[in-house]
Amino acid sequence: MRDYRSESARLREIVSGLLERGEVELVVAWTEGEDRPRTRETLIGKGREDLLRKVVWSPFCTTSTVTFLKKNKAALAGKRLGVVVKDCDLQALNVLLQEHFLKREDLVIIGVRCDGLAEADLFPRPEGAEVPITSDGGGVTVGKQRRAWEDSGFTTCLTCSYEDMKPDHVVGEYGRKKGKPEWGHLARLQALEPGKRREHYAALFESCIRCYACREVCPVCACVECAIDPGERAITPRTAPSVKACAPVWACRERSVSENAVYLLTRTMHMAGRCVRCGWCERACPVGLPLMEILDLSNDAVRRVYRYEVGRDPADPPFLASYAETDPDDKGAGH
Amino acid sequence: MKDEYIPVVTEVADIRTETPPGDRMIRTLRVQKEGKAPFAHLPGQCAMISAFGRGEAMISIACPPNGEYLEFSILLQGAVTTDLQYLEKGEKIALRGPYGNSFPVDEWKGRRVIVVGGGIGIAPLRSVYGHVVRHPADYAGLDIFYGARDSQSIIYKQELFDLLEKRKANVHLSIDRPEPGWNHFVGFVAANLTRAAPSPQNAVAITCGPPIHITVTLDVLKKLGFSEDQVYTTLERKMKCGFGKCGRCNIGEVYTCVKGPVFSLARLRRLLPEGLPDK
Amino acid sequence: MSAIRVPASRMEKALAETGWRVMVPSGAGRKGGYVELRAGGRLPRECGDHTKPSTPPKGLVFPNNEELLSYVLGVKGEIEVGPASHTMARTVLYGTPPCDTASFRALDSALLKDMAEPGYAGKRGLLGVIGMACSRAGRWCFCTSVGLSPRSNIGADLMVYPDGDDLLVERVSDRLDGLWKRLEAGAAGADEKALRAVEGKFVPRVLNFVFEAEKLADALEKAFGSPYWKEFSERCVSCGICTFLCPTCHCFDITDVAKDELSGKRLRTWDTCQFPEFTGETSAHNPRKERWARQRQRVLHKFLYHPRNHGHMMCTGCGRCIRYCPVDINIAEGVMRLGGSK
Ligand code: SF4
Ligand code: SF4
Ligand code: SF4
Ligand code: SF4
Ligand code: FES
């Protein structure tokens, strides 16, 4: 059984050590906020005992510290940082390192061994800091409330197969065998006849309210200017009027099946070989769209057809920037 | 009930090309509906002009109220203004308005009006100096300080030289860098203002232009002894609805499209710091 | 008489007789929304945080996607503009909790006062709201901190207080008098005392967030330049969740959608002060370029600007923005910190 109170204490030791010794200027870690057991990514500097005291690691660390790095890239540029990551966060970090979005030498990586995540909303608010949070092979327990992993709100964790990553520091030991990357919904969807499948996806696209939370929370969705925004983000005072006038509008603001599909499918295409299946987009979606049902279409192709494992090593070539002699698409191409 | 979104369709009665074609082209469109102004306005107010398929842009009305027509000086800037650039005389143009508050030109009667414009910022101010020129007996005098990066970028050239020659206004023109044949001031508008040092006695000053122009002009006016309720400016904000609903043009609790874009400096100070132009 | 006692079944029957479209909360949480009651469907008998859908009712009268006009251009530059109808079937919202009910007060003052927003005005005239007293507060609720309570009827036309198999119905405005008359005929009256007795069962519990409303605006104005805004928003990802899901947020965008070179339509869609391009001018100047400036706008719009312009907060304490924010940004926590109360 894992006791996350003692693992959190160990994590605090590492974080405060790094800051004390001046190995890093700042650390991005999860802390407990107002809405326990929910946690939040927090930037901690030397001397911020108030924040350090709240540093925590538990299955409720469901957000991504890598998204935090992405969002604060400009403000953190050139600073030496410590960052606490779960297995999926480290995968995402590797993707960004592969793409030279971040520099490895700027980072000290503190890995927490993750057995899976749980949705805080499904658990009662623990009254008092002493309420223990534990987990074992079967599920998560907060105080008296226990839920099986299967009922804890994170389906992606059940098929997470990533382990034994090599961060600079490690906290915790796995308490549960990692799952197999088999995604049931794909088989189910692919068994549908095309008309029905189309209906299924059309209904899914239709309910999107275009809040873009899925894009914004994604740790690897890191373009400065997204193809979907009508060219408004990267404008400088020197941008020529003709450039502004000609900015392509791939998906207009209309909320309709077709426009929403352009958004969600474009995102899926851009995530090919980059999506680490952390599942945060799906969990963040305020209208509950099963986004993995779209993303896994490309995730599956990447894994099965191209045998590419996303974000395993920062030294791997990025999926879309690499060529393998075994590329099945090349077979028998008469050139 | 009137549907505020429905624009009036008017006609482009005349076009003046103010600055040569290129990335900063400015054209002045005169629009009329059946030979008259499509709606009445006050100096400083704006209208939302449509370029269908592209959207709308809030543009200040660049002429004094006259009942006959409205004029808009349009700087090539983005998608909407690119489309408007291709409009020809006699074609239709749709607009809605007028929107926003106005310069209190009636309160200013009996005083000297000092206009300090930078670049395209002279356009909204033209509705004021045009008004003063039309009612010379009502005001104690008119000074126009106006500068652009080079002589080609000076708009309303003919009109301003006319005012100067006919002594209807003291016109102080400037360009940023020396140019052969330019016998007016060389340097920024604020420097020209410092040099001429108009007296704050019984005067009001109005300024508009890029944020940096406004900031520097406000500094100079302060040094010249203008108090904050003697100084007015008009602000630019992104606008979509024009009537206080879409929520993007606010400075504190004030919607620029309704209770702006004209502010006295004194009023601007009372708003939250968000209102003051960027440094 | 302004209040009556009727069996719940009678409300069902009377509503059915009107032929109006009835919308009820359905499916609490992420997948939920206000949906049309099927013919013969049962009206909800209670309401609370556990019945509150993630999507607020505002979309009924302020849809995410609304056509404002259509246009046809001629090859010689002619312009023809077709207005949009801005109408809907006559509709009654039934069983909204007090937070969602009160959202209509905020929306009405923002969108109808002075110049009315035509799309909202057209539909709002056709909507009646039957609010219901709330019997279960959730962990994100803070209605009692914003001048409301589990039994407040602000924004309602009729207010119902469930009492066993009966409903106490209070007439708050004359907008639903057609229905009221049907209910009233032969029904037992409920006097003030009876009403208060039932009402009293819907007691505000001690909520997780408490701040003093009166002192708030002044304190927030002083906090305009506070360094806390940066800390408050450093993990914000600038998505649209907190505002799109807020029952009172009403900012919108207007864009043209061309069908072809010569025709198309103009649309109004939800927009949010959290998107960086919301205030971005074509010249690239952007007064709210930074995330903290945008978060400050959201908080101050609700607790300082709107109250100054309209006399009440633009937050009903529904807790959606807290619950659904993907990074645990908590508006009540921020307001407590800056508003200088406990
Ligand atoms: S699961 Fe979603 S949020 Fe996570 S990496 Fe894939 S696309 Fe991004
Ligand atoms: S998070 Fe959900 S609603 Fe928001 S844009 Fe993504 S799919 Fe659409
Ligand atoms: S600000 Fe948050 S709590 Fe207040 S009404 Fe909006 S969503 Fe609800
Ligand atoms: S506060 Fe939360 S919900 Fe709102 S924009 Fe930021 S991340 Fe999104
Ligand atoms: S432009 Fe919409 S509120 Fe001012």
PDB file of N, CA and C in Angstrom, chain A residues 34-38 40-41 43 48 63 67-68 71-72 120-121 123 209-213 216-217 229 232-233 235-237 244 252-255 280 283-288, chain C residues 30-31 54-55 64-65 139-140 208 231 234-241 244-245 253 255 257 265 267 269-270 275-277 282-284 291 322-323 325-328 330 333:
ATOM      1  N   GLU A  34      -7.612  25.202  -1.923  1.00  0.00           N
ATOM      2  CA  GLU A  34      -8.802  25.336  -1.096  1.00  0.00           C
ATOM      3  C   GLU A  34      -9.691  24.098  -1.177  1.00  0.00           C
ATOM      4  N   ASP A  35      -9.591  23.433  -2.328  1.00  0.00           N
ATOM      5  CA  ASP A  35     -10.594  22.431  -2.666  1.00  0.00           C
ATOM      6  C   ASP A  35      -9.983  21.038  -2.568  1.00  0.00           C
ATOM      7  N   ARG A  36      -9.466  20.679  -1.414  1.00  0.00           N
ATOM      8  CA  ARG A  36      -8.841  19.385  -1.246  1.00  0.00           C
ATOM      9  C   ARG A  36      -9.837  18.268  -1.536  1.00  0.00           C
ATOM     10  N   PRO A  37      -9.434  17.128  -2.059  1.00  0.00           N
ATOM     11  CA  PRO A  37      -8.047  16.735  -2.321  1.00  0.00           C
ATOM     12  C   PRO A  37      -7.501  17.242  -3.660  1.00  0.00           C
ATOM     13  N   ARG A  38      -8.191  18.209  -4.271  1.00  0.00           N
ATOM     14  CA  ARG A  38      -7.680  18.745  -5.533  1.00  0.00           C
ATOM     15  C   ARG A  38      -6.323  19.394  -5.307  1.00  0.00           C
ATOM     16  N   ARG A  40      -2.988  21.791  -7.342  1.00  0.00           N
ATOM     17  CA  ARG A  40      -2.739  22.770  -8.397  1.00  0.00           C
ATOM     18  C   ARG A  40      -1.247  22.931  -8.631  1.00  0.00           C
ATOM     19  N   GLU A  41      -0.872  23.260  -9.839  1.00  0.00           N
ATOM     20  CA  GLU A  41       0.549  23.485 -10.111  1.00  0.00           C
ATOM     21  C   GLU A  41       0.927  24.839  -9.533  1.00  0.00           C
ATOM     22  N   LEU A  43       4.321  27.573  -8.607  1.00  0.00           N
ATOM     23  CA  LEU A  43       5.718  27.936  -8.796  1.00  0.00           C
ATOM     24  C   LEU A  43       6.289  28.316  -7.436  1.00  0.00           C
ATOM     25  N   ARG A  48       9.829  30.454   0.065  1.00  0.00           N
ATOM     26  CA  ARG A  48       8.369  30.412   0.108  1.00  0.00           C
ATOM     27  C   ARG A  48       7.922  29.207   0.935  1.00  0.00           C
ATOM     28  N   THR A  63      -3.366  17.529 -12.848  1.00  0.00           N
ATOM     29  CA  THR A  63      -2.999  18.530 -13.854  1.00  0.00           C
ATOM     30  C   THR A  63      -1.557  18.294 -14.284  1.00  0.00           C
ATOM     31  N   THR A  67       2.277  21.533 -18.773  1.00  0.00           N
ATOM     32  CA  THR A  67       1.418  22.595 -19.289  1.00  0.00           C
ATOM     33  C   THR A  67       1.789  23.920 -18.626  1.00  0.00           C
ATOM     34  N   PHE A  68       2.090  23.856 -17.353  1.00  0.00           N
ATOM     35  CA  PHE A  68       2.505  25.061 -16.643  1.00  0.00           C
ATOM     36  C   PHE A  68       3.776  25.629 -17.273  1.00  0.00           C
ATOM     37  N   LYS A  71       2.853  27.252 -20.584  1.00  0.00           N
ATOM     38  CA  LYS A  71       2.131  28.515 -20.453  1.00  0.00           C
ATOM     39  C   LYS A  71       3.011  29.638 -19.935  1.00  0.00           C
ATOM     40  N   ASN A  72       4.041  29.276 -19.166  1.00  0.00           N
ATOM     41  CA  ASN A  72       4.881  30.316 -18.581  1.00  0.00           C
ATOM     42  C   ASN A  72       6.262  30.340 -19.209  1.00  0.00           C
ATOM     43  N   ALA A 120     -10.908  14.240  -8.158  1.00  0.00           N
ATOM     44  CA  ALA A 120     -11.172  14.717  -6.791  1.00  0.00           C
ATOM     45  C   ALA A 120     -12.665  14.866  -6.510  1.00  0.00           C
ATOM     46  N   ASP A 121     -13.436  15.266  -7.563  1.00  0.00           N
ATOM     47  CA  ASP A 121     -14.869  15.484  -7.361  1.00  0.00           C
ATOM     48  C   ASP A 121     -15.582  14.245  -6.840  1.00  0.00           C
ATOM     49  N   PHE A 123     -14.598  12.219  -4.616  1.00  0.00           N
ATOM     50  CA  PHE A 123     -14.284  11.922  -3.216  1.00  0.00           C
ATOM     51  C   PHE A 123     -14.765  13.063  -2.335  1.00  0.00           C
ATOM     52  N   ILE A 209     -18.408  23.243 -27.382  1.00  0.00           N
ATOM     53  CA  ILE A 209     -18.757  24.667 -27.267  1.00  0.00           C
ATOM     54  C   ILE A 209     -17.580  25.574 -27.630  1.00  0.00           C
ATOM     55  N   ARG A 210     -16.504  24.977 -28.093  1.00  0.00           N
ATOM     56  CA  ARG A 210     -15.326  25.723 -28.566  1.00  0.00           C
ATOM     57  C   ARG A 210     -14.730  26.623 -27.481  1.00  0.00           C
ATOM     58  N   CYS A 211     -14.593  26.043 -26.303  1.00  0.00           N
ATOM     59  CA  CYS A 211     -13.922  26.769 -25.223  1.00  0.00           C
ATOM     60  C   CYS A 211     -12.419  26.624 -25.356  1.00  0.00           C
ATOM     61  N   TYR A 212     -11.980  25.680 -26.171  1.00  0.00           N
ATOM     62  CA  TYR A 212     -10.560  25.408 -26.426  1.00  0.00           C
ATOM     63  C   TYR A 212      -9.788  24.935 -25.201  1.00  0.00           C
ATOM     64  N   ALA A 213     -10.515  24.502 -24.167  1.00  0.00           N
ATOM     65  CA  ALA A 213      -9.816  23.994 -22.990  1.00  0.00           C
ATOM     66  C   ALA A 213      -8.957  22.798 -23.378  1.00  0.00           C
ATOM     67  N   GLU A 216      -5.788  24.120 -24.704  1.00  0.00           N
ATOM     68  CA  GLU A 216      -5.000  24.899 -23.754  1.00  0.00           C
ATOM     69  C   GLU A 216      -4.383  24.044 -22.649  1.00  0.00           C
ATOM     70  N   VAL A 217      -5.105  23.013 -22.200  1.00  0.00           N
ATOM     71  CA  VAL A 217      -4.534  22.208 -21.111  1.00  0.00           C
ATOM     72  C   VAL A 217      -3.511  21.207 -21.622  1.00  0.00           C
ATOM     73  N   ASP A 229      -6.979  29.699 -34.639  1.00  0.00           N
ATOM     74  CA  ASP A 229      -7.299  31.100 -34.386  1.00  0.00           C
ATOM     75  C   ASP A 229      -7.123  31.873 -35.673  1.00  0.00           C
ATOM     76  N   GLU A 232      -4.775  35.873 -35.158  1.00  0.00           N
ATOM     77  CA  GLU A 232      -4.793  37.068 -34.325  1.00  0.00           C
ATOM     78  C   GLU A 232      -3.703  37.078 -33.271  1.00  0.00           C
ATOM     79  N   ARG A 233      -3.060  35.939 -33.073  1.00  0.00           N
ATOM     80  CA  ARG A 233      -2.178  35.880 -31.916  1.00  0.00           C
ATOM     81  C   ARG A 233      -0.771  36.388 -32.175  1.00  0.00           C
ATOM     82  N   ILE A 235       0.397  38.633 -34.240  1.00  0.00           N
ATOM     83  CA  ILE A 235       0.525  39.919 -34.911  1.00  0.00           C
ATOM     84  C   ILE A 235       1.439  40.849 -34.119  1.00  0.00           C
ATOM     85  N   THR A 236       2.327  41.527 -34.810  1.00  0.00           N
ATOM     86  CA  THR A 236       3.150  42.542 -34.169  1.00  0.00           C
ATOM     87  C   THR A 236       2.805  43.879 -34.831  1.00  0.00           C
ATOM     88  N   PRO A 237       3.265  44.990 -34.222  1.00  0.00           N
ATOM     89  CA  PRO A 237       2.949  46.275 -34.841  1.00  0.00           C
ATOM     90  C   PRO A 237       3.489  46.380 -36.268  1.00  0.00           C
ATOM     91  N   LYS A 244      -2.216  40.410 -42.475  1.00  0.00           N
ATOM     92  CA  LYS A 244      -3.357  40.261 -41.561  1.00  0.00           C
ATOM     93  C   LYS A 244      -4.628  39.931 -42.339  1.00  0.00           C
ATOM     94  N   CYS A 252     -14.151  28.740 -38.917  1.00  0.00           N
ATOM     95  CA  CYS A 252     -14.668  30.023 -38.462  1.00  0.00           C
ATOM     96  C   CYS A 252     -15.352  29.829 -37.118  1.00  0.00           C
ATOM     97  N   ARG A 253     -15.826  30.929 -36.574  1.00  0.00           N
ATOM     98  CA  ARG A 253     -16.361  30.872 -35.210  1.00  0.00           C
ATOM     99  C   ARG A 253     -17.702  30.146 -35.117  1.00  0.00           C
ATOM    100  N   GLU A 254     -18.291  29.863 -36.243  1.00  0.00           N
ATOM    101  CA  GLU A 254     -19.593  29.210 -36.212  1.00  0.00           C
ATOM    102  C   GLU A 254     -19.510  27.897 -35.431  1.00  0.00           C
ATOM    103  N   ARG A 255     -20.466  27.700 -34.526  1.00  0.00           N
ATOM    104  CA  ARG A 255     -20.518  26.451 -33.807  1.00  0.00           C
ATOM    105  C   ARG A 255     -21.415  25.510 -34.586  1.00  0.00           C
ATOM    106  N   TRP A 280      -5.808  14.512 -20.152  1.00  0.00           N
ATOM    107  CA  TRP A 280      -6.257  15.725 -19.481  1.00  0.00           C
ATOM    108  C   TRP A 280      -7.291  16.472 -20.306  1.00  0.00           C
ATOM    109  N   ARG A 283     -10.624  15.051 -19.683  1.00  0.00           N
ATOM    110  CA  ARG A 283     -11.124  15.336 -18.341  1.00  0.00           C
ATOM    111  C   ARG A 283     -11.498  16.806 -18.199  1.00  0.00           C
ATOM    112  N   ALA A 284     -10.765  17.696 -18.891  1.00  0.00           N
ATOM    113  CA  ALA A 284     -11.037  19.122 -18.767  1.00  0.00           C
ATOM    114  C   ALA A 284     -12.304  19.517 -19.503  1.00  0.00           C
ATOM    115  N   CYS A 285     -12.641  18.813 -20.561  1.00  0.00           N
ATOM    116  CA  CYS A 285     -13.766  19.230 -21.406  1.00  0.00           C
ATOM    117  C   CYS A 285     -15.015  19.432 -20.552  1.00  0.00           C
ATOM    118  N   PRO A 286     -15.556  20.651 -20.546  1.00  0.00           N
ATOM    119  CA  PRO A 286     -16.652  20.962 -19.633  1.00  0.00           C
ATOM    120  C   PRO A 286     -17.975  20.357 -20.061  1.00  0.00           C
ATOM    121  N   VAL A 287     -18.043  19.857 -21.298  1.00  0.00           N
ATOM    122  CA  VAL A 287     -19.288  19.223 -21.702  1.00  0.00           C
ATOM    123  C   VAL A 287     -19.115  17.710 -21.825  1.00  0.00           C
ATOM    124  N   GLY A 288     -17.995  17.214 -21.296  1.00  0.00           N
ATOM    125  CA  GLY A 288     -17.824  15.771 -21.178  1.00  0.00           C
ATOM    126  C   GLY A 288     -17.639  15.024 -22.480  1.00  0.00           C
TER     127      GLY A 288
ATOM    128  N   ARG C  30     -20.855  17.250 -15.876  1.00  0.00           N
ATOM    129  CA  ARG C  30     -20.272  17.555 -17.173  1.00  0.00           C
ATOM    130  C   ARG C  30     -21.159  17.317 -18.383  1.00  0.00           C
ATOM    131  N   LYS C  31     -21.965  16.304 -18.354  1.00  0.00           N
ATOM    132  CA  LYS C  31     -22.742  16.011 -19.552  1.00  0.00           C
ATOM    133  C   LYS C  31     -24.099  16.695 -19.524  1.00  0.00           C
ATOM    134  N   SER C  54     -23.538  21.214 -15.929  1.00  0.00           N
ATOM    135  CA  SER C  54     -22.396  22.094 -16.162  1.00  0.00           C
ATOM    136  C   SER C  54     -22.793  23.263 -17.053  1.00  0.00           C
ATOM    137  N   THR C  55     -23.677  23.038 -18.000  1.00  0.00           N
ATOM    138  CA  THR C  55     -24.073  24.105 -18.914  1.00  0.00           C
ATOM    139  C   THR C  55     -25.207  24.909 -18.299  1.00  0.00           C
ATOM    140  N   ASN C  64     -24.907  30.155 -28.024  1.00  0.00           N
ATOM    141  CA  ASN C  64     -23.488  30.241 -28.387  1.00  0.00           C
ATOM    142  C   ASN C  64     -23.343  30.687 -29.835  1.00  0.00           C
ATOM    143  N   ASN C  65     -24.333  30.401 -30.626  1.00  0.00           N
ATOM    144  CA  ASN C  65     -24.258  30.645 -32.058  1.00  0.00           C
ATOM    145  C   ASN C  65     -25.562  31.289 -32.511  1.00  0.00           C
ATOM    146  N   ARG C 139     -20.066  21.529  -2.758  1.00  0.00           N
ATOM    147  CA  ARG C 139     -18.852  22.047  -2.121  1.00  0.00           C
ATOM    148  C   ARG C 139     -18.299  23.273  -2.805  1.00  0.00           C
ATOM    149  N   TRP C 140     -18.837  23.605  -3.995  1.00  0.00           N
ATOM    150  CA  TRP C 140     -18.329  24.801  -4.677  1.00  0.00           C
ATOM    151  C   TRP C 140     -19.305  25.971  -4.570  1.00  0.00           C
ATOM    152  N   ASN C 208     -18.420  26.916   1.995  1.00  0.00           N
ATOM    153  CA  ASN C 208     -16.973  26.826   2.095  1.00  0.00           C
ATOM    154  C   ASN C 208     -16.267  28.164   1.933  1.00  0.00           C
ATOM    155  N   GLU C 231      -0.037  35.821  -9.060  1.00  0.00           N
ATOM    156  CA  GLU C 231      -0.026  34.523  -8.406  1.00  0.00           C
ATOM    157  C   GLU C 231      -1.356  33.801  -8.659  1.00  0.00           C
ATOM    158  N   GLU C 234      -1.250  32.432 -12.392  1.00  0.00           N
ATOM    159  CA  GLU C 234      -0.055  31.894 -13.057  1.00  0.00           C
ATOM    160  C   GLU C 234      -0.294  30.536 -13.704  1.00  0.00           C
ATOM    161  N   ARG C 235      -1.239  29.766 -13.206  1.00  0.00           N
ATOM    162  CA  ARG C 235      -1.480  28.466 -13.836  1.00  0.00           C
ATOM    163  C   ARG C 235      -2.680  28.488 -14.781  1.00  0.00           C
ATOM    164  N   CYS C 236      -3.339  29.622 -14.903  1.00  0.00           N
ATOM    165  CA  CYS C 236      -4.484  29.734 -15.805  1.00  0.00           C
ATOM    166  C   CYS C 236      -4.037  29.408 -17.222  1.00  0.00           C
ATOM    167  N   VAL C 237      -4.863  28.632 -17.937  1.00  0.00           N
ATOM    168  CA  VAL C 237      -4.489  28.265 -19.299  1.00  0.00           C
ATOM    169  C   VAL C 237      -5.256  29.088 -20.342  1.00  0.00           C
ATOM    170  N   SER C 238      -6.043  30.060 -19.867  1.00  0.00           N
ATOM    171  CA  SER C 238      -6.802  30.929 -20.778  1.00  0.00           C
ATOM    172  C   SER C 238      -7.768  30.163 -21.661  1.00  0.00           C
ATOM    173  N   CYS C 239      -8.473  29.215 -21.078  1.00  0.00           N
ATOM    174  CA  CYS C 239      -9.503  28.539 -21.847  1.00  0.00           C
ATOM    175  C   CYS C 239     -10.805  29.300 -21.620  1.00  0.00           C
ATOM    176  N   GLY C 240     -11.866  28.827 -22.202  1.00  0.00           N
ATOM    177  CA  GLY C 240     -13.117  29.556 -22.043  1.00  0.00           C
ATOM    178  C   GLY C 240     -14.029  28.967 -20.980  1.00  0.00           C
ATOM    179  N   ILE C 241     -13.556  28.010 -20.199  1.00  0.00           N
ATOM    180  CA  ILE C 241     -14.478  27.280 -19.333  1.00  0.00           C
ATOM    181  C   ILE C 241     -15.159  28.175 -18.297  1.00  0.00           C
ATOM    182  N   PHE C 244     -17.581  30.588 -20.263  1.00  0.00           N
ATOM    183  CA  PHE C 244     -18.627  29.964 -21.075  1.00  0.00           C
ATOM    184  C   PHE C 244     -19.639  29.256 -20.171  1.00  0.00           C
ATOM    185  N   LEU C 245     -19.165  28.681 -19.083  1.00  0.00           N
ATOM    186  CA  LEU C 245     -20.056  27.955 -18.197  1.00  0.00           C
ATOM    187  C   LEU C 245     -20.700  28.843 -17.143  1.00  0.00           C
ATOM    188  N   ASP C 253     -18.654  37.654 -29.493  1.00  0.00           N
ATOM    189  CA  ASP C 253     -17.887  38.058 -30.660  1.00  0.00           C
ATOM    190  C   ASP C 253     -18.874  38.189 -31.812  1.00  0.00           C
ATOM    191  N   THR C 255     -18.741  37.819 -35.950  1.00  0.00           N
ATOM    192  CA  THR C 255     -17.901  37.519 -37.112  1.00  0.00           C
ATOM    193  C   THR C 255     -18.780  37.220 -38.316  1.00  0.00           C
ATOM    194  N   VAL C 257     -19.529  35.050 -41.712  1.00  0.00           N
ATOM    195  CA  VAL C 257     -19.261  33.765 -42.319  1.00  0.00           C
ATOM    196  C   VAL C 257     -19.742  33.850 -43.758  1.00  0.00           C
ATOM    197  N   LYS C 265     -23.465  35.314 -43.851  1.00  0.00           N
ATOM    198  CA  LYS C 265     -24.213  35.774 -42.693  1.00  0.00           C
ATOM    199  C   LYS C 265     -23.263  36.350 -41.663  1.00  0.00           C
ATOM    200  N   LEU C 267     -22.561  36.432 -37.571  1.00  0.00           N
ATOM    201  CA  LEU C 267     -22.883  35.597 -36.422  1.00  0.00           C
ATOM    202  C   LEU C 267     -22.459  36.245 -35.112  1.00  0.00           C
ATOM    203  N   THR C 269     -21.249  34.871 -31.497  1.00  0.00           N
ATOM    204  CA  THR C 269     -20.856  33.656 -30.784  1.00  0.00           C
ATOM    205  C   THR C 269     -20.307  34.045 -29.424  1.00  0.00           C
ATOM    206  N   TRP C 270     -20.373  33.114 -28.486  1.00  0.00           N
ATOM    207  CA  TRP C 270     -19.814  33.384 -27.162  1.00  0.00           C
ATOM    208  C   TRP C 270     -18.334  33.722 -27.305  1.00  0.00           C
ATOM    209  N   PHE C 275      -9.684  34.836 -23.501  1.00  0.00           N
ATOM    210  CA  PHE C 275      -8.927  34.599 -24.729  1.00  0.00           C
ATOM    211  C   PHE C 275      -8.031  35.807 -24.981  1.00  0.00           C
ATOM    212  N   PRO C 276      -6.750  35.561 -25.303  1.00  0.00           N
ATOM    213  CA  PRO C 276      -5.837  36.700 -25.472  1.00  0.00           C
ATOM    214  C   PRO C 276      -6.273  37.645 -26.592  1.00  0.00           C
ATOM    215  N   GLU C 277      -6.910  37.138 -27.627  1.00  0.00           N
ATOM    216  CA  GLU C 277      -7.246  38.003 -28.753  1.00  0.00           C
ATOM    217  C   GLU C 277      -8.538  38.794 -28.519  1.00  0.00           C
ATOM    218  N   THR C 282      -6.429  45.511 -34.166  1.00  0.00           N
ATOM    219  CA  THR C 282      -5.794  45.130 -35.432  1.00  0.00           C
ATOM    220  C   THR C 282      -4.360  45.652 -35.493  1.00  0.00           C
ATOM    221  N   SER C 283      -4.124  46.766 -34.806  1.00  0.00           N
ATOM    222  CA  SER C 283      -2.788  47.356 -34.827  1.00  0.00           C
ATOM    223  C   SER C 283      -1.792  46.569 -33.988  1.00  0.00           C
ATOM    224  N   ALA C 284      -2.242  45.505 -33.314  1.00  0.00           N
ATOM    225  CA  ALA C 284      -1.419  44.663 -32.442  1.00  0.00           C
ATOM    226  C   ALA C 284      -1.397  45.184 -31.002  1.00  0.00           C
ATOM    227  N   ARG C 291      -2.078  37.306 -18.908  1.00  0.00           N
ATOM    228  CA  ARG C 291      -3.126  36.485 -18.288  1.00  0.00           C
ATOM    229  C   ARG C 291      -3.660  37.102 -17.016  1.00  0.00           C
ATOM    230  N   ILE C 322     -15.400  27.315 -10.527  1.00  0.00           N
ATOM    231  CA  ILE C 322     -14.433  26.700  -9.627  1.00  0.00           C
ATOM    232  C   ILE C 322     -14.352  25.205  -9.918  1.00  0.00           C
ATOM    233  N   ARG C 323     -15.506  24.610  -9.990  1.00  0.00           N
ATOM    234  CA  ARG C 323     -15.546  23.170 -10.196  1.00  0.00           C
ATOM    235  C   ARG C 323     -14.928  22.763 -11.530  1.00  0.00           C
ATOM    236  N   CYS C 325     -12.947  24.625 -13.660  1.00  0.00           N
ATOM    237  CA  CYS C 325     -11.635  25.149 -14.066  1.00  0.00           C
ATOM    238  C   CYS C 325     -10.644  23.993 -14.043  1.00  0.00           C
ATOM    239  N   PRO C 326      -9.968  23.763 -15.139  1.00  0.00           N
ATOM    240  CA  PRO C 326      -9.070  22.597 -15.156  1.00  0.00           C
ATOM    241  C   PRO C 326      -7.871  22.744 -14.231  1.00  0.00           C
ATOM    242  N   VAL C 327      -7.564  23.962 -13.787  1.00  0.00           N
ATOM    243  CA  VAL C 327      -6.372  24.134 -12.960  1.00  0.00           C
ATOM    244  C   VAL C 327      -6.684  24.706 -11.581  1.00  0.00           C
ATOM    245  N   ASP C 328      -7.913  24.508 -11.129  1.00  0.00           N
ATOM    246  CA  ASP C 328      -8.264  24.854  -9.758  1.00  0.00           C
ATOM    247  C   ASP C 328      -8.063  26.336  -9.452  1.00  0.00           C
ATOM    248  N   ASN C 330      -9.813  29.531  -8.285  1.00  0.00           N
ATOM    249  CA  ASN C 330     -10.994  29.611  -7.456  1.00  0.00           C
ATOM    250  C   ASN C 330     -11.349  31.069  -7.225  1.00  0.00           C
ATOM    251  N   GLU C 333     -11.870  32.191  -3.692  1.00  0.00           N
ATOM    252  CA  GLU C 333     -10.609  32.296  -2.957  1.00  0.00           C
ATOM    253  C   GLU C 333      -9.924  33.627  -3.296  1.00  0.00           C
TER     254      GLU C 333
END
